[in-house]
Coordinates of C-alpha atoms in Angstrom, one line a residue:
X160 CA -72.4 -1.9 25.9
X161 CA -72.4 -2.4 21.7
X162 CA -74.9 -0.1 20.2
X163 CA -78.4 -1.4 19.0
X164 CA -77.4 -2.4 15.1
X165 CA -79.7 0.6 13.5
X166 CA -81.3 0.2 9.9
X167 CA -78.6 2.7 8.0
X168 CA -76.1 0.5 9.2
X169 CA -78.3 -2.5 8.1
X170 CA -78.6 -1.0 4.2
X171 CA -74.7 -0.4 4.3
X172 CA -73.9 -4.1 5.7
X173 CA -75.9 -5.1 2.6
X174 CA -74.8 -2.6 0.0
X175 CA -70.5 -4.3 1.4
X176 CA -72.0 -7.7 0.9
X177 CA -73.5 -7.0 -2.7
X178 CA -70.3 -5.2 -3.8
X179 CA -68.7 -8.5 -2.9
X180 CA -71.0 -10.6 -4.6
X181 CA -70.0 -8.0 -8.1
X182 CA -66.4 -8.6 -7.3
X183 CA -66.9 -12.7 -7.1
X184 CA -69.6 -12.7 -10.5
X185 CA -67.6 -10.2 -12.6
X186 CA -63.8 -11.6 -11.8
X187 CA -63.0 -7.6 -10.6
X188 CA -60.1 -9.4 -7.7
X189 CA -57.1 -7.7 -9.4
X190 CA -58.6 -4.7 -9.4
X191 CA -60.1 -4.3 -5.7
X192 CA -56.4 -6.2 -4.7
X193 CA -54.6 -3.8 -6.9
X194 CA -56.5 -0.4 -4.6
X195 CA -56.2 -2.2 -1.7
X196 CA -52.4 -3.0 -1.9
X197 CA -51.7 1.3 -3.5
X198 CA -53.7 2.5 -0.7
X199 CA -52.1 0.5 1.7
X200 CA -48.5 1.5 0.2
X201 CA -49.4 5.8 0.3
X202 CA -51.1 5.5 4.1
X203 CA -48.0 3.9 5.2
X204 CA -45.6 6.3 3.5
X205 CA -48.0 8.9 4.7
X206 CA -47.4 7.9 8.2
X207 CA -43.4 8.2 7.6
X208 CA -43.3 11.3 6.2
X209 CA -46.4 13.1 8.9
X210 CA -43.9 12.1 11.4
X211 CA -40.9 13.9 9.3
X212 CA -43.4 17.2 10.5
X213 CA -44.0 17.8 6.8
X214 CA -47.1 19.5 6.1
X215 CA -50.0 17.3 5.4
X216 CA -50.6 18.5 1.6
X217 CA -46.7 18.2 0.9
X218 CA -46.6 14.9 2.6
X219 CA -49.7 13.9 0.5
X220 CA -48.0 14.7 -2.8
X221 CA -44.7 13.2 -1.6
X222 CA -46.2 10.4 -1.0
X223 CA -48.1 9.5 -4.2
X224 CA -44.1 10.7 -6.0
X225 CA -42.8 7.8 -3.3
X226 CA -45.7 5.6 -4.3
X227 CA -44.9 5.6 -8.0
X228 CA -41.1 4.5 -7.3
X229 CA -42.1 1.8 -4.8
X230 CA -45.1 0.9 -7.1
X231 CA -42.4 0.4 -10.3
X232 CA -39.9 -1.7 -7.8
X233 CA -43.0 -3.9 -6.9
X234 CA -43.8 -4.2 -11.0
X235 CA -40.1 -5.0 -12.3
X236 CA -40.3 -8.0 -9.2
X237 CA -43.6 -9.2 -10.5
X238 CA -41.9 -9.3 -14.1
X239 CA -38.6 -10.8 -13.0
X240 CA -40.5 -13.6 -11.0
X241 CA -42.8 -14.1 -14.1
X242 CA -39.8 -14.2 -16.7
X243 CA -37.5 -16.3 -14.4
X244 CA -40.3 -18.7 -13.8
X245 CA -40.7 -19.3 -17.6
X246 CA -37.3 -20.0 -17.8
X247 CA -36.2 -22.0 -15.0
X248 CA -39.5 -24.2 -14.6
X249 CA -38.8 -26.1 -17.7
X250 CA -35.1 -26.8 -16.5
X251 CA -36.2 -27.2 -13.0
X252 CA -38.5 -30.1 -14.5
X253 CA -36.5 -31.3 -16.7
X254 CA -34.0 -32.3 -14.1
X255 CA -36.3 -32.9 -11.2
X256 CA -38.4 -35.7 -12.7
X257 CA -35.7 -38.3 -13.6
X258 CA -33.9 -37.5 -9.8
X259 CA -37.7 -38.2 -8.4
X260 CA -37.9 -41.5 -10.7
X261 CA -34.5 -42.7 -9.5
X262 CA -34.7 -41.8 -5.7
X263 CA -38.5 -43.8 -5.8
X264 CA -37.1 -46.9 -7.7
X265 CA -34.4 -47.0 -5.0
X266 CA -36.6 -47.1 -2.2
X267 CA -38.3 -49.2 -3.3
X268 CA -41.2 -47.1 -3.6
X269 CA -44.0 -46.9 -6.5
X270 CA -44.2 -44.1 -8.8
X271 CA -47.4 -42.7 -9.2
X272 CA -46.7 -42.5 -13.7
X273 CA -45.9 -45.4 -15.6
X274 CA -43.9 -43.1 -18.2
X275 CA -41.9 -40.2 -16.9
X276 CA -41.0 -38.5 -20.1
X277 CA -44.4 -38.1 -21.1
X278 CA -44.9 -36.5 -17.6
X279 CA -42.0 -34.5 -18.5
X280 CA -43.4 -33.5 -21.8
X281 CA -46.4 -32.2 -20.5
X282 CA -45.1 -29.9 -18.2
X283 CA -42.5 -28.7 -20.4
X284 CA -45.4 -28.1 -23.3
X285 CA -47.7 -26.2 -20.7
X286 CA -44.5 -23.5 -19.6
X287 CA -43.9 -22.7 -23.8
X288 CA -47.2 -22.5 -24.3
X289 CA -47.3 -20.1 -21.4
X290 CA -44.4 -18.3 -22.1
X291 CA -45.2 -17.7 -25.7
X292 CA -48.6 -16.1 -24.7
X293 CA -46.9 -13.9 -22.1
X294 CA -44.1 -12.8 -24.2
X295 CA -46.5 -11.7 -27.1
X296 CA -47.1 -7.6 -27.3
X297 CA -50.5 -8.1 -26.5
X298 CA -50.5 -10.1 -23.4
X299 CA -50.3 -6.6 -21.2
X300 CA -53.3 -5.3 -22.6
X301 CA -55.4 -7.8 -21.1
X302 CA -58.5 -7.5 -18.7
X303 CA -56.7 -8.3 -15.5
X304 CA -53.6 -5.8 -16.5
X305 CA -56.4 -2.9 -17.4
X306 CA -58.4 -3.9 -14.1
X307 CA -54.8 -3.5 -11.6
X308 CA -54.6 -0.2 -13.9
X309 CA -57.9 1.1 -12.6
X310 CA -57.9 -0.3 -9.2
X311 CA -54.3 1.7 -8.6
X312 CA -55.8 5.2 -9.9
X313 CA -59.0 4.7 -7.8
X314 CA -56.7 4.4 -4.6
X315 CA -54.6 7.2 -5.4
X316 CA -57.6 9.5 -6.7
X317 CA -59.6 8.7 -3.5
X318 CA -55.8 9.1 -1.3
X319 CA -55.9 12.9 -2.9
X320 CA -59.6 13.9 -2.6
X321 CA -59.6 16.2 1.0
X322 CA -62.0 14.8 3.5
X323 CA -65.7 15.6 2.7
X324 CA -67.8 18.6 4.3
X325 CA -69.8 17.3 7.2
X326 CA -73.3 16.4 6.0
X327 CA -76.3 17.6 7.8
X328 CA -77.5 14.9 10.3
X329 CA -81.2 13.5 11.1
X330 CA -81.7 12.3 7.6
X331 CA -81.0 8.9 6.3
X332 CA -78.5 9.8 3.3
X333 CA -76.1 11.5 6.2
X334 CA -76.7 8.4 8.3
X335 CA -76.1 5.7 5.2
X336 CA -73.0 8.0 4.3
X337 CA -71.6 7.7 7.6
X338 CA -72.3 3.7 8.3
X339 CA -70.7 3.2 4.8
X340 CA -67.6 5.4 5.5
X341 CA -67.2 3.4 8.1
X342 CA -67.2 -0.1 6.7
X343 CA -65.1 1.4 4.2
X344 CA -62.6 2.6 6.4
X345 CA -62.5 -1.2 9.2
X346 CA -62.3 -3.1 5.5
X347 CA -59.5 -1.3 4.5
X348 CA -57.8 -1.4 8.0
X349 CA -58.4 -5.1 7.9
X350 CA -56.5 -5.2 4.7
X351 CA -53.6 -3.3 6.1
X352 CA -53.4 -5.3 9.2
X353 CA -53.6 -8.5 7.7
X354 CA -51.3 -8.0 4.6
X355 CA -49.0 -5.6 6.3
X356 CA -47.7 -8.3 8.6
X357 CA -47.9 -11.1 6.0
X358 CA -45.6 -9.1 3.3
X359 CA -43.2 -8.2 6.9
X360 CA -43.1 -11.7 7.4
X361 CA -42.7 -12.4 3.8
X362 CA -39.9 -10.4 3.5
X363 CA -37.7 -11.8 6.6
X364 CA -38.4 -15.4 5.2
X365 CA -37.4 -14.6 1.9
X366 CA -34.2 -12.8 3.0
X367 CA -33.1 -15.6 5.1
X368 CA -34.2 -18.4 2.6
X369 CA -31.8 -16.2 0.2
X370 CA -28.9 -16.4 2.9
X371 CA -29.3 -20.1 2.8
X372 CA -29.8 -20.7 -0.9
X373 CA -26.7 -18.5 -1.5
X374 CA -24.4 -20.0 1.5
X375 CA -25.1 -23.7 -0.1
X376 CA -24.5 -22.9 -4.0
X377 CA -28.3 -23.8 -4.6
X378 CA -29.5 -24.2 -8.3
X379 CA -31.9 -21.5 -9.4
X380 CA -31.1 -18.9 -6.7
X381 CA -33.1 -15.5 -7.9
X382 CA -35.8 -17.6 -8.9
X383 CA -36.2 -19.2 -5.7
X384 CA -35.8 -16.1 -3.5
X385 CA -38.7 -14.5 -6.1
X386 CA -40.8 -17.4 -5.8
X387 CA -40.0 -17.6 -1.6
X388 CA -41.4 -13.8 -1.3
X389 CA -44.4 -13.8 -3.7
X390 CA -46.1 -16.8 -2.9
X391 CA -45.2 -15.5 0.9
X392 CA -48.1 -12.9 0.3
X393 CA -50.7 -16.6 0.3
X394 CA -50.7 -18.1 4.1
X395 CA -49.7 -21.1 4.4
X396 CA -50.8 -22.4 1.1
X397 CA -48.2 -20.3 -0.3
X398 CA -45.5 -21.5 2.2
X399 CA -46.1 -25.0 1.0
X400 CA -45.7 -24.5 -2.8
X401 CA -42.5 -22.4 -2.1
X402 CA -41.4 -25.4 -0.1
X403 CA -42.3 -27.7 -2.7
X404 CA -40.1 -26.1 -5.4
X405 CA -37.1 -25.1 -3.2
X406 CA -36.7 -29.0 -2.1
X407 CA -37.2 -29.9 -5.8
X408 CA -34.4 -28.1 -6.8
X409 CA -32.2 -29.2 -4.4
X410 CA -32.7 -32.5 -5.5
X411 CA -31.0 -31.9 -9.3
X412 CA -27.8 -31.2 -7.1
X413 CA -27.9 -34.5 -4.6
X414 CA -30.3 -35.7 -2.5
X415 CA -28.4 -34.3 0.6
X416 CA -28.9 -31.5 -0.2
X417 CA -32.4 -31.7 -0.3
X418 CA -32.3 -33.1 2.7
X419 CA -30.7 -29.9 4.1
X420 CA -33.0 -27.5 2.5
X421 CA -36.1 -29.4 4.2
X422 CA -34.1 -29.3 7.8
X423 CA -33.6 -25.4 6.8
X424 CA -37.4 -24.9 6.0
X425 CA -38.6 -26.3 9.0
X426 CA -36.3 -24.6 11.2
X427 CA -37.1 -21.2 9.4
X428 CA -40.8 -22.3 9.7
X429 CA -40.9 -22.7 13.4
X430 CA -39.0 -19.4 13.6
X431 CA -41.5 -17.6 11.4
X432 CA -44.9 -18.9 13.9
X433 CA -42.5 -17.1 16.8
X434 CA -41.9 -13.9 13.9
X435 CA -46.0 -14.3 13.2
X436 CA -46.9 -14.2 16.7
X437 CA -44.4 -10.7 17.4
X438 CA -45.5 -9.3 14.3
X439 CA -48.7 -10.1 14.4
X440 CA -50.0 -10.6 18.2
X441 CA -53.1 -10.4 19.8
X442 CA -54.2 -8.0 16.6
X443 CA -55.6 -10.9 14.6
X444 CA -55.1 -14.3 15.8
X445 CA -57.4 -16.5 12.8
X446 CA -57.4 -20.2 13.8
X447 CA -55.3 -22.0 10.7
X448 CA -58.6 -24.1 10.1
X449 CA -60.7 -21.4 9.5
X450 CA -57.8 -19.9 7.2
X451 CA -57.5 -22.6 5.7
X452 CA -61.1 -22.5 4.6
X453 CA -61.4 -18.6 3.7
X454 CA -58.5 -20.0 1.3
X455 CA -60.5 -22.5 -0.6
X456 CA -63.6 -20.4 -0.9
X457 CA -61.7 -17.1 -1.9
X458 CA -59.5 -19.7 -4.3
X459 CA -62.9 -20.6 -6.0
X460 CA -64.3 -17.2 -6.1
X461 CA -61.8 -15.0 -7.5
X462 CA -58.9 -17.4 -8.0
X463 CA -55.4 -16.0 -7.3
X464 CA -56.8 -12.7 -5.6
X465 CA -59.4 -14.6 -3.9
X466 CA -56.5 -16.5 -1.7
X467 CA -54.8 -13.4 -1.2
X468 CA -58.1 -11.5 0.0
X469 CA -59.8 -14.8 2.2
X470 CA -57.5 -14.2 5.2
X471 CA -58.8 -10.1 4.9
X472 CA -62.5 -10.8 4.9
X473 CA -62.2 -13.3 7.3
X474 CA -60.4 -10.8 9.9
X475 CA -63.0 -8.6 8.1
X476 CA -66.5 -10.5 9.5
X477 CA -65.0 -11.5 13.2
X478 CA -64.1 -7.3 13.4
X479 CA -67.9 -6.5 12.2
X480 CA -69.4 -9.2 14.3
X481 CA -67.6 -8.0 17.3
X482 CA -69.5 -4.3 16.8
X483 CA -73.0 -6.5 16.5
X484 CA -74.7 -6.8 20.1
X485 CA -75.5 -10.5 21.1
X486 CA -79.3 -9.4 21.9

């Protein structure tokens, strides 16, 4: 039988709920992403090297040294997606948009512009504009860049500290203290479980989307395998823009191609719901509707972060409401 919910666990239920409402009204999402995603990163190489039989404070210290290698692979991946996809996008639409215009007047279909240069200009004035504010000096000392800053030292400062003295009980501070540790410690968890698989499954769908694109002389190849893992991170939603863009730049080469790559993507779709279900199991299980709408509120929230959190806090709730008692 569920314990009775008590009123310390009441006040910290509250005091998770308003630090969520600070992270929605002050945009802090790259920063509470950024500690998740460290902490995640040293508890896992923690794990590895406990099991080496190292002692706990080397494996500690190891582990933040590991942390800072994996943590500067992660960054130069971010960059290189970032810099390709300045590069390639306007190229990519550039050559798309007349293939699209041709392939629809030969179908007979209509095409939802009446002028597809000026469609074409657009897009290829949005990417400079982008790329000239995110090649300038001054773009990495932004808010977001200063918040991923903090949120990384606050994982690894709070992966150091050694675990507090036990508090005397029978007052509320020891109580409040312990009910917030713990929603500390299942939020987290929720974070590793969720995103641990997803980046798994990421990485499996990225590799063999890079066999493909590779095997077939695809256009864009890096770019693709970049933009195939990183939007991997976003459930479904990002599954579909990575879609999108791979079948797009098929379609500069031939439209048989295209075809191909969209045979290939729902093959290696239907694979990845048998991968999701190994990888995954009976440890989550969040009905694709309900996904679909942590997606759209997170998305309006916090933006970017907010889609990669939503699947997290979902898991998050359905894990707190199962400790809650019916009656």
């Amino acid at each position: 039988m569920l314990p009775a919910v008590t009123g310390p666990r009441k006040v910290a239920y509250a005091l998770v709920a308003l630090s969520l409402l600070v992270v929605a009204r002050f945009d802090l999402g790259p920063c509470l992403l950024a500690g998740l995603f460290s902490y995640m990163i040293l508890d896992r190489i923690e794990i590895i090297l406990r099991k080496t039989k190292l002692k706990p404070f080397l494996a500690r210290w190891a582990s933040v040294g590991l942390f800072t290698v994996v943590a500067g692979v992660l960054a130069m991946i971010f960059v290189s997606f970032v810099r390709l996809g300045l590069e390639r996008l306007p190229v990519l639409v550039d050559r798309v948009l007349p293939r699209l215009d041709a392939l629809a007047t030969s179908l007979g279909l209509p095409w939802p512009v009446e002028n597809v240069t000026d469609l074409r200009e657009y897009f290829l004035g949005a990417a400079k504009e982008n790329a000239r504010a995110l090649t300038k000096t001054s773009g990495l000392l932004t808010r977001g860049f200063f918040q991923i800053l903090v949120g990384i030292a606050v994982a690894v400062l709070r992966f150091l500290s050694p675990e507090p003295a036990p508090l005397e009980e029978g007052h509320l501070y020891s109580e409040l203290h312990h009910e917030g540790r713990h929603r500390a410690s299942l939020f987290v968890g929720s974070f590793e479980r969720v995103m641990g698989a997803q980046v798994v499954i990421a990485a499996i769908n990225a590799l063999a989307t890079a066999v493909f694109l590779f095997s077939v002389g695809m256009p864009f190849k890096t770019f693709l395998v970049l933009t195939t893992f990183v939007c991997g991170m976003v459930p479904i939603a990002g599954n579909i823009i990575s879609n999108i863009v791979i079948v797009a730049a098929a379609l500069t080469r031939s439209n048989q191609l295209a075809a191909a790559a969209l045979v290939f993507l729902v093959a290696i779709h239907k694979a990845e719901y048998f991968l999701n279900s190994r990888i995954v199991g009976s440890r989550i299980h969040l009905p694709m509707w309900a996904t679909l709408l942590a997606l759209l509120v997170g998305e309006a929230l916090l933006g970017v972060p907010g889609v990669i959190l939503a699947p997290t806090l979902l898991y998050y709730v359905r894990e707190e409401l199962r400790l809650v008692p019916a009656s």
